[in-house]
Structures are given as C-alpha cells and as structure tokens.
Short mmCIF file of C-alpha atoms in Angstrom, two decimals:
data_model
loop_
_atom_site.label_atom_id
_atom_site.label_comp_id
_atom_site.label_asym_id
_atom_site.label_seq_id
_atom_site.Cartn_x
_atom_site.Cartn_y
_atom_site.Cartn_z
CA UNK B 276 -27.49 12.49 21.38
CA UNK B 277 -30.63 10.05 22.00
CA UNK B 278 -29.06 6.70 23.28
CA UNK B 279 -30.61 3.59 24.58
CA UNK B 280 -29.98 0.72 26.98
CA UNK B 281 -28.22 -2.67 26.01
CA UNK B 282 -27.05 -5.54 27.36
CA UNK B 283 -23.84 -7.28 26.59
CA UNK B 284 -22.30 -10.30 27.70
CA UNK B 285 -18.32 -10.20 27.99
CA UNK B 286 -15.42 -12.64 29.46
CA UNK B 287 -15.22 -11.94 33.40
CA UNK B 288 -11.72 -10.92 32.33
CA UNK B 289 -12.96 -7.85 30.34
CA UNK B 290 -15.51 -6.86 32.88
CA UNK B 291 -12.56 -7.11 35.70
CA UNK B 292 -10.57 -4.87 33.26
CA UNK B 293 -13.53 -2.32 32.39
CA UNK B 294 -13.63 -2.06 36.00
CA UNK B 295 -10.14 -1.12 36.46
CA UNK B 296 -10.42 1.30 33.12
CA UNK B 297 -13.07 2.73 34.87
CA UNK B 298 -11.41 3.33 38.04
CA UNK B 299 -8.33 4.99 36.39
CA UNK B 300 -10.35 7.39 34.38
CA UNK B 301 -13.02 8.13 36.09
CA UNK B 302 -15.14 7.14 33.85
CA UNK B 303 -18.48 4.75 33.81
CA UNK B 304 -18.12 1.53 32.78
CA UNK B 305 -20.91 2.67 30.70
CA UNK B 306 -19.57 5.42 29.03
CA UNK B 307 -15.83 3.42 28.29
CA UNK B 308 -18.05 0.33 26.98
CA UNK B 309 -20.41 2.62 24.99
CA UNK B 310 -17.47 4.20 23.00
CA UNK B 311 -15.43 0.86 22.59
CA UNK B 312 -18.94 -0.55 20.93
CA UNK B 313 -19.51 2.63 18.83
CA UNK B 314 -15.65 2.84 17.41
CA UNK B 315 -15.28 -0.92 16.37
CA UNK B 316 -18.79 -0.18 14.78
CA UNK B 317 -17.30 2.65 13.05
CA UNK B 318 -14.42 0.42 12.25
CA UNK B 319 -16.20 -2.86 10.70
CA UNK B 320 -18.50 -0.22 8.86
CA UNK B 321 -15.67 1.63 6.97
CA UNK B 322 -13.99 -1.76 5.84
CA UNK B 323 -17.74 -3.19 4.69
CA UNK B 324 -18.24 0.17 2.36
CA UNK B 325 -14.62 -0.23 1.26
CA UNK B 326 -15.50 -3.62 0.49
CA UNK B 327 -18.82 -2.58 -1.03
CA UNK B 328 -16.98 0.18 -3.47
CA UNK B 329 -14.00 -2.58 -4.42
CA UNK B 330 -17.04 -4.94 -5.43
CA UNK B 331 -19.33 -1.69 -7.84
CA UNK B 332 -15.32 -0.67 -9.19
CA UNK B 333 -15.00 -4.69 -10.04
CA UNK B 334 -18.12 -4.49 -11.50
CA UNK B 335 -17.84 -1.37 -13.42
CA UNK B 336 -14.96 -2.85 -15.40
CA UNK B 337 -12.51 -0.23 -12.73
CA UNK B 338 -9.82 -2.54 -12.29
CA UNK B 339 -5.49 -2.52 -12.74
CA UNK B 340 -4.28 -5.80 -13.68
CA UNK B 341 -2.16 -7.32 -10.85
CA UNK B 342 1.06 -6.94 -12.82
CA UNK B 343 0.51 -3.38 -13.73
CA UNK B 344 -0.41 -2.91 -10.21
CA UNK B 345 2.71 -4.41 -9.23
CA UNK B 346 4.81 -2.61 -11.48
CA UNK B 347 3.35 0.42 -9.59
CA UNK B 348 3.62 -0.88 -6.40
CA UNK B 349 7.87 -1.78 -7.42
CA UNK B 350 8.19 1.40 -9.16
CA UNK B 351 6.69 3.45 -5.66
CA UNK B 352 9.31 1.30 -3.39
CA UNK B 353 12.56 1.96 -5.65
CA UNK B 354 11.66 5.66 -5.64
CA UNK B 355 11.26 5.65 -1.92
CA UNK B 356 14.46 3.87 -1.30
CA UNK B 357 16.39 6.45 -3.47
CA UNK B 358 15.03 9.31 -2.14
CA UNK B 359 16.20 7.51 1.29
CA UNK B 360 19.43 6.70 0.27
CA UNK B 361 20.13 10.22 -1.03
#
C-alpha cells in the first residue's frame, strides 16, 4: 500500500497516551495513529453514504410513514418479548 506523510496536531494528553500505546504494543506511534485516522475515516464515511442513500430513498418517494414504522417497530418488540418469556 502507497502511503504518505502527515502531520497532525493532538492534546499533549493523547500524544502522552500514544506513547504509552506504543510502548505496550510494540508498535510505532505511527503505525497506531495511522490506523486510528484510517478507521474513524472508514467510520464517518459509512454514516455519510448511509446518509446519502436515506436522502435518494426520500427522494425516490421510498419512505414508511412513522406510524407504520412504529407499528413495526411495536410489533418486532412484543414478538421478542414472547419468544423471551417462553
């Protein structure tokens, strides 16, 4: 994988605890920082195309009416519940 160089300014605190993260797992500070940067872009880029799709299904007319949803929602919880209580 082709990777680059970037620079990044935290808290003290976090640096202090990258450090000790570091330490423990004998890992760079590079390395721990790189993956904690690539899976909260991960993250924030699955809830943005989630968002995206809710938005073209709005559009699109693909929509539940919140009482039918709820109905759903109700009907999925009482099921649950009496499967439980069996």
């Amino acid at each position: 994988m082709t990777s680059t160089t970037m620079t990044i300014r935290v808290p003290l605190a976090v640096q202090e605890q990258l450090a000790r993260l570091s330490q423990s797992t004998k890992r760079s500070r590079s390395y721990l920082a790189g993956e904690a940067v690539a899976a909260y872009v991960e993250r924030e880029l699955a809830i943005i195309e989630g968002i995206e799709r809710g938005l073209a299904d709005m559009k699109a007319g693909h929509v539940t009416p919140h009482d039918e949803a709820m109905d759903r929602i109700d009907a999925a919880i009482e099921a649950a519940q009496t499967k439980h209580a069996a």
